[in-house]
Tab-separated table of C-alpha atoms and ligand atoms in Angstrom:
chain	number	residue	atom	x	y	z
Q	15	MET	CA	9.458	-8.306	-6.388
Q	16	ALA	CA	8.308	-9.980	-9.800
Q	17	LYS	CA	6.218	-7.739	-11.445
Q	18	ASP	CA	3.934	-11.075	-12.466
Q	19	LYS	CA	3.183	-11.332	-8.940
Q	20	LYS	CA	-0.109	-9.897	-7.098
Q	21	LEU	CA	0.468	-7.886	-3.914
Q	22	ILE	CA	-2.307	-7.732	-1.432
Q	23	ILE	CA	-1.846	-5.251	1.530
Q	24	GLY	CA	-4.262	-5.725	4.595
Q	25	ASN	CA	-4.488	-2.152	6.569
Q	26	TRP	CA	-5.569	-2.898	9.986
Q	27	LYS	CA	-5.672	0.783	11.091
Q	28	MET	CA	-6.061	1.535	14.547
Q	29	ASN	CA	-7.850	-1.549	15.463
Q	30	LEU	CA	-7.239	-4.610	17.444
Q	31	SER	CA	-4.961	-4.918	20.544
Q	32	VAL	CA	-1.646	-6.405	20.541
Q	33	HIS	CA	-3.444	-9.692	21.648
Q	34	ASP	CA	-6.377	-9.722	19.394
Q	35	ALA	CA	-3.864	-8.772	16.682
Q	36	SER	CA	-2.057	-11.976	17.127
Q	37	LEU	CA	-4.698	-13.897	17.360
Q	38	TYR	CA	-6.463	-12.522	14.274
Q	39	LEU	CA	-2.761	-13.104	12.514
Q	40	HIS	CA	-3.267	-16.809	13.696
Q	41	THR	CA	-6.585	-17.082	12.107
Q	42	LEU	CA	-5.691	-15.732	9.304
Q	43	SER	CA	-2.454	-17.964	9.028
Q	44	GLU	CA	-4.900	-21.131	8.950
Q	45	ARG	CA	-7.369	-19.972	6.356
Q	46	VAL	CA	-4.845	-18.040	4.020
Q	47	LYS	CA	-3.274	-20.281	1.553
Q	48	SER	CA	0.429	-19.346	0.321
Q	49	HIS	CA	0.726	-18.887	-3.549
Q	50	ARG	CA	4.117	-18.191	-5.073
Q	51	SER	CA	2.049	-15.340	-7.484
Q	52	VAL	CA	0.389	-13.273	-4.482
Q	53	GLU	CA	2.533	-11.504	-2.127
Q	54	VAL	CA	-0.013	-10.938	1.364
Q	55	VAL	CA	1.035	-8.075	3.302
Q	56	ILE	CA	-0.314	-7.044	6.804
Q	57	ALA	CA	-0.298	-3.443	8.266
Q	58	PRO	CA	-1.049	-3.824	11.777
Q	59	THR	CA	-0.722	-1.204	14.627
Q	60	THR	CA	2.834	-0.017	15.073
Q	61	LEU	CA	2.286	-1.531	18.855
Q	62	ALA	CA	1.750	-5.061	17.518
Q	63	LEU	CA	4.525	-4.944	14.794
Q	64	GLN	CA	7.277	-6.458	17.066
Q	65	THR	CA	5.136	-9.503	18.553
Q	66	LEU	CA	3.595	-10.282	15.120
Q	67	SER	CA	7.289	-10.162	13.762
Q	68	LEU	CA	8.275	-13.154	16.160
Q	69	GLN	CA	4.891	-14.746	15.084
Q	70	VAL	CA	4.521	-14.517	11.351
Q	71	ASN	CA	5.833	-16.942	8.675
Q	72	LEU	CA	7.356	-14.637	6.373
Q	73	ARG	CA	6.815	-17.107	3.438
Q	74	GLN	CA	3.109	-16.514	3.973
Q	75	PHE	CA	2.951	-12.940	5.152
Q	76	LYS	CA	5.162	-10.041	5.147
Q	77	LEU	CA	4.690	-6.973	7.492
Q	78	SER	CA	3.990	-3.559	6.834
Q	79	ALA	CA	4.075	-0.369	8.951
Q	80	GLN	CA	1.269	1.899	8.732
Q	81	ASN	CA	3.510	4.949	9.176
Q	82	PHE	CA	6.945	5.990	10.632
Q	83	TYR	CA	9.093	9.211	10.833
Q	84	TRP	CA	11.495	10.181	8.509
Q	85	ARG	CA	14.293	11.107	10.794
Q	86	ASP	CA	16.554	7.926	11.831
Q	87	SER	CA	16.991	8.804	15.520
Q	88	GLY	CA	16.946	11.950	17.825
Q	89	ALA	CA	14.725	13.937	19.914
Q	90	TYR	CA	11.183	13.095	18.438
Q	91	THR	CA	9.135	12.319	21.322
Q	92	GLY	CA	6.327	9.995	20.539
Q	93	GLU	CA	7.820	8.817	16.928
Q	94	VAL	CA	8.773	5.773	15.600
Q	95	SER	CA	11.680	5.551	13.017
Q	96	ALA	CA	12.059	3.417	9.730
Q	97	THR	CA	15.714	2.595	11.324
Q	98	GLN	CA	13.830	1.208	14.129
Q	99	LEU	CA	11.415	-0.875	11.827
Q	100	ARG	CA	14.272	-2.304	10.120
Q	101	GLY	CA	13.992	-5.902	10.286
Q	102	ILE	CA	10.543	-6.319	11.475
Q	103	VAL	CA	8.711	-4.774	8.293
Q	104	SER	CA	9.486	-5.228	4.644
Q	105	TYR	CA	7.178	-2.551	3.535
Q	106	GLY	CA	5.700	0.893	5.124
Q	107	LEU	CA	2.691	2.858	3.881
Q	108	VAL	CA	3.355	6.176	3.101
Q	109	GLY	CA	0.971	9.283	2.250
Q	110	HIS	CA	-2.196	7.326	3.432
Q	111	SER	CA	-5.215	9.825	3.009
Q	112	GLU	CA	-6.105	9.397	6.880
Q	113	ARG	CA	-2.265	10.586	7.397
Q	114	ARG	CA	-2.730	13.411	5.075
Q	115	TYR	CA	-5.748	14.755	5.797
Q	116	VAL	CA	-6.275	13.721	9.771
Q	117	PHE	CA	-2.781	14.193	10.630
Q	118	HIS	CA	-1.777	16.618	8.148
Q	119	ASP	CA	1.074	15.155	7.010
Q	120	THR	CA	2.755	17.444	4.138
Q	121	ASP	CA	4.378	16.581	0.819
Q	122	LYS	CA	7.853	17.042	2.426
Q	123	ASP	CA	6.969	14.931	5.340
Q	124	ILE	CA	5.972	12.088	2.713
Q	125	ARG	CA	8.841	12.682	0.167
Q	126	TYR	CA	11.143	11.818	3.062
Q	127	LYS	CA	9.510	9.293	4.470
Q	128	VAL	CA	9.887	7.460	0.740
Q	129	GLN	CA	13.470	8.142	1.082
Q	130	ALA	CA	13.878	7.085	4.726
Q	131	ALA	CA	11.918	3.637	4.050
Q	132	ILE	CA	14.073	3.047	0.713
Q	133	ARG	CA	17.612	4.027	3.076
Q	134	ASN	CA	16.174	1.361	5.782
Q	135	GLY	CA	15.504	-1.308	3.504
Q	136	MET	CA	11.676	-1.104	3.365
Q	137	ARG	CA	9.422	-0.688	0.240
Q	138	PRO	CA	7.443	2.396	0.866
Q	139	VAL	CA	3.780	2.337	-0.566
Q	140	LEU	CA	3.097	5.569	-1.811
Q	141	CYS	CA	-0.527	6.286	-1.540
Q	142	ILE	CA	-1.955	8.909	-3.648
Q	143	GLY	CA	-5.585	10.081	-4.568
Q	144	GLU	CA	-8.112	12.881	-5.156
Q	145	THR	CA	-10.621	13.967	-2.729
Q	146	ALA	CA	-14.513	13.985	-3.453
Q	147	GLY	CA	-13.838	18.009	-4.003
Q	148	GLU	CA	-11.087	17.670	-6.187
Q	149	ARG	CA	-12.769	15.183	-8.230
Q	150	ALA	CA	-16.000	17.336	-8.476
Q	151	MET	CA	-13.486	20.034	-9.606
Q	152	GLY	CA	-12.130	17.953	-12.544
Q	153	GLU	CA	-8.780	17.915	-10.552
Q	154	THR	CA	-7.957	14.381	-10.541
Q	155	PHE	CA	-5.362	14.063	-12.768
Q	156	ASP	CA	-3.681	17.135	-11.295
Q	157	VAL	CA	-3.550	15.950	-7.835
Q	158	LEU	CA	-2.493	12.365	-8.871
Q	159	HIS	CA	0.408	14.240	-10.850
Q	160	ASP	CA	1.251	16.684	-8.168
Q	161	GLN	CA	1.338	13.643	-5.593
Q	162	LEU	CA	3.520	11.182	-7.498
Q	163	LEU	CA	5.871	14.236	-8.693
Q	164	THR	CA	6.482	15.231	-4.684
Q	165	GLY	CA	6.452	12.166	-3.452
Q	166	LEU	CA	9.015	10.543	-5.551
Q	167	ALA	CA	10.976	13.871	-6.103
Q	168	ASN	CA	14.410	12.363	-4.531
Q	169	VAL	CA	13.843	8.707	-5.814
Q	170	THR	CA	16.665	7.568	-8.542
Q	171	SER	CA	15.695	5.067	-11.256
Q	172	ASP	CA	17.413	2.739	-9.465
Q	173	GLU	CA	15.594	3.107	-6.661
Q	174	LEU	CA	12.171	2.785	-8.117
Q	175	ASP	CA	11.531	-0.487	-8.195
Q	176	GLN	CA	11.421	-0.580	-4.494
Q	177	VAL	CA	8.502	1.619	-4.368
Q	178	VAL	CA	4.987	0.587	-4.832
Q	179	ILE	CA	2.277	3.055	-5.740
Q	180	ALA	CA	-1.552	2.733	-4.717
Q	181	TYR	CA	-4.221	4.805	-6.268
Q	182	GLU	CA	-6.720	5.466	-3.436
Q	183	PRO	CA	-9.254	7.789	-4.342
Q	184	VAL	CA	-10.005	9.511	-0.581
Q	185	TRP	CA	-13.633	9.551	-1.311
Q	186	ALA	CA	-13.586	5.809	-1.774
Q	187	ILE	CA	-11.721	5.056	1.494
Q	188	GLY	CA	-13.783	3.239	4.400
Q	189	THR	CA	-17.139	4.789	2.644
Q	190	GLY	CA	-18.292	1.629	0.632
Q	191	ASP	CA	-18.261	4.041	-2.270
Q	192	ASN	CA	-16.353	2.273	-4.822
Q	193	ALA	CA	-14.520	3.604	-7.584
Q	194	LEU	CA	-15.791	2.521	-10.989
Q	195	PRO	CA	-13.509	0.176	-13.082
Q	196	GLY	CA	-13.102	2.555	-15.692
Q	197	ASP	CA	-12.216	5.422	-13.258
Q	198	VAL	CA	-9.676	3.115	-11.972
Q	199	THR	CA	-8.539	2.160	-15.327
Q	200	GLN	CA	-7.753	5.966	-16.403
Q	201	ALA	CA	-5.976	6.677	-13.122
Q	202	VAL	CA	-3.794	3.968	-13.319
Q	203	THR	CA	-3.140	4.943	-16.858
Q	204	ALA	CA	-2.003	8.352	-15.970
Q	205	ILE	CA	0.078	7.286	-13.137
Q	206	ARG	CA	1.888	4.697	-15.390
Q	207	ARG	CA	2.051	7.645	-18.250
Q	208	GLN	CA	3.866	9.796	-15.465
Q	209	LEU	CA	6.081	7.313	-14.279
Q	210	LYS	CA	7.169	6.680	-17.713
Q	211	HIS	CA	7.849	10.424	-18.523
Q	212	LEU	CA	10.027	10.554	-15.313
Q	213	TYR	CA	12.131	7.377	-15.452
Q	214	GLY	CA	11.608	6.069	-18.909
Q	215	ALA	CA	9.676	3.128	-20.018
Q	216	LYS	CA	11.638	0.039	-19.020
Q	217	VAL	CA	12.160	1.137	-15.383
Q	218	ALA	CA	8.455	2.568	-14.968
Q	219	ASP	CA	6.902	-0.584	-16.363
Q	220	ASP	CA	8.377	-2.418	-13.387
Q	221	VAL	CA	6.419	-0.532	-11.043
Q	222	GLN	CA	3.843	-2.250	-8.961
Q	223	VAL	CA	0.524	-0.029	-8.969
Q	224	LEU	CA	-2.336	-0.905	-6.622
Q	225	TYR	CA	-5.884	0.126	-6.214
Q	226	GLY	CA	-7.567	0.794	-2.676
Q	227	GLY	CA	-10.716	2.214	-1.760
Q	228	SER	CA	-13.613	-0.159	-0.197
Q	229	VAL	CA	-12.612	-3.195	-1.904
Q	230	THR	CA	-14.633	-6.448	-0.937
Q	231	ALA	CA	-14.518	-9.918	-1.616
Q	232	SER	CA	-17.207	-9.260	-4.241
Q	233	SER	CA	-15.246	-6.137	-6.047
Q	234	ALA	CA	-11.744	-7.527	-5.914
Q	235	ALA	CA	-11.532	-9.561	-8.941
Q	236	ASP	CA	-12.896	-6.715	-10.955
Q	237	TYR	CA	-10.250	-4.515	-9.875
Q	238	LEU	CA	-7.497	-7.126	-10.289
Q	239	ALA	CA	-8.597	-7.502	-13.792
Q	240	ILE	CA	-7.542	-3.766	-14.564
Q	241	GLU	CA	-4.799	-3.572	-17.215
Q	242	GLY	CA	-2.233	-2.055	-15.071
Q	243	VAL	CA	-3.327	-2.840	-11.616
Q	244	ASP	CA	-0.950	-5.170	-9.798
Q	245	GLY	CA	-2.764	-5.761	-6.432
Q	246	LEU	CA	-4.968	-4.172	-3.866
Q	247	LEU	CA	-4.689	-2.341	-0.725
Q	248	VAL	CA	-7.699	-3.146	1.414
Q	249	GLY	CA	-8.922	-1.512	4.714
Q	250	GLY	CA	-12.337	-2.792	6.266
Q	251	ALA	CA	-12.112	-6.005	4.633
Q	252	SER	CA	-9.064	-7.091	5.801
Q	253	LEU	CA	-10.386	-7.498	9.068
Q	254	LYS	CA	-12.735	-10.288	8.275
Q	255	ALA	CA	-10.689	-13.340	7.862
Q	256	ASP	CA	-13.247	-14.741	5.255
Q	257	GLU	CA	-13.282	-11.919	2.913
Q	258	PHE	CA	-9.623	-11.042	3.308
Q	259	SER	CA	-8.858	-14.848	2.425
Q	260	THR	CA	-11.571	-14.782	-0.456
Q	261	ILE	CA	-9.743	-11.376	-1.667
Q	262	ILE	CA	-6.361	-13.456	-1.563
Q	263	GLU	CA	-7.755	-16.446	-3.723
Q	264	LYS	CA	-9.233	-13.961	-6.168
Q	265	ALA	CA	-5.794	-12.651	-6.595
Q	266	PHE	CA	-4.244	-16.049	-7.159
Q	267	GLU	CA	-7.011	-16.625	-9.655
Q	268	SER	CA	-6.313	-13.231	-11.967
Q	269	THR	CA	-2.665	-14.425	-11.674
Q	270	LYS	CA	-3.915	-17.790	-13.213
Q	271	LYS	CA	-5.820	-16.221	-15.941
Q	272	LYS	CA	-2.702	-14.432	-17.149
Q	273	ALA	CA	-0.663	-17.180	-17.259
V	5	LIG	C1	-7.322	1.859	3.126
V	5	LIG	O1	-7.281	1.902	4.468
V	5	LIG	O2	-6.244	2.071	2.615
V	5	LIG	C2	-8.470	1.465	2.647
V	5	LIG	C3	-8.470	1.457	1.625
V	5	LIG	O3	-9.585	1.225	3.440
V	5	LIG	P1	-10.759	0.649	2.877
V	5	LIG	O4	-10.644	-0.603	2.409
V	5	LIG	O5	-11.663	0.372	4.265
V	5	LIG	O6	-11.660	1.585	1.915
């Protein structure tokens, strides 16, 4: 995807029944204007993905999985694979902090999920970020370094343009406790420096890096204005049609300012 496009992802988490998700997508489709310079992605519960894939106008919204298993098929009761999601979603969240800390997804799971996504034609959105404790200990940059290194361990430079990185400080997710733009700038600069070191400037510069953590309609523009931030991963605010559509408009305005 062109780097001059902003990417806005709405993570609905474990909210809305299939019926309510379908109604809400309909509401959003009436409120959200399509802009060539903004890609909008919806990540509903897995159960709703197939229904929404039949309903969605792909010029307006793409779909994302919130999670999937890294094996393509087999005796893995209760799991859904990236292979099974092929043709239904365009993106897949990987390493979201709720997966890391509630469901104990390991570094190996995350690395394999990144690969499974790429193998199955889905863009992995690799979420990385420090906990409050790690931040207090001054370990933010070490954590980002390690999570990036392990998450991308098997990704080649030819595959890197498929990958999206989301900087999501764990202490800012669902807490209303926003990161300061200055902190986000530093984190994103460190992420980009490491990508450059791993893959070279030419390839690394094209990687989309997002910010996520308690973004609202009133804070969106500040994050979108940060050099090196190519979009937002939005949780709670994506469940409010007015707020989410305002965030998308802010993304559009931010692309006009740059043009
Ligand atoms: C998220 O789910 O990735 C997220 C950033 O949530 P929230 O916007 O609610 O903090």
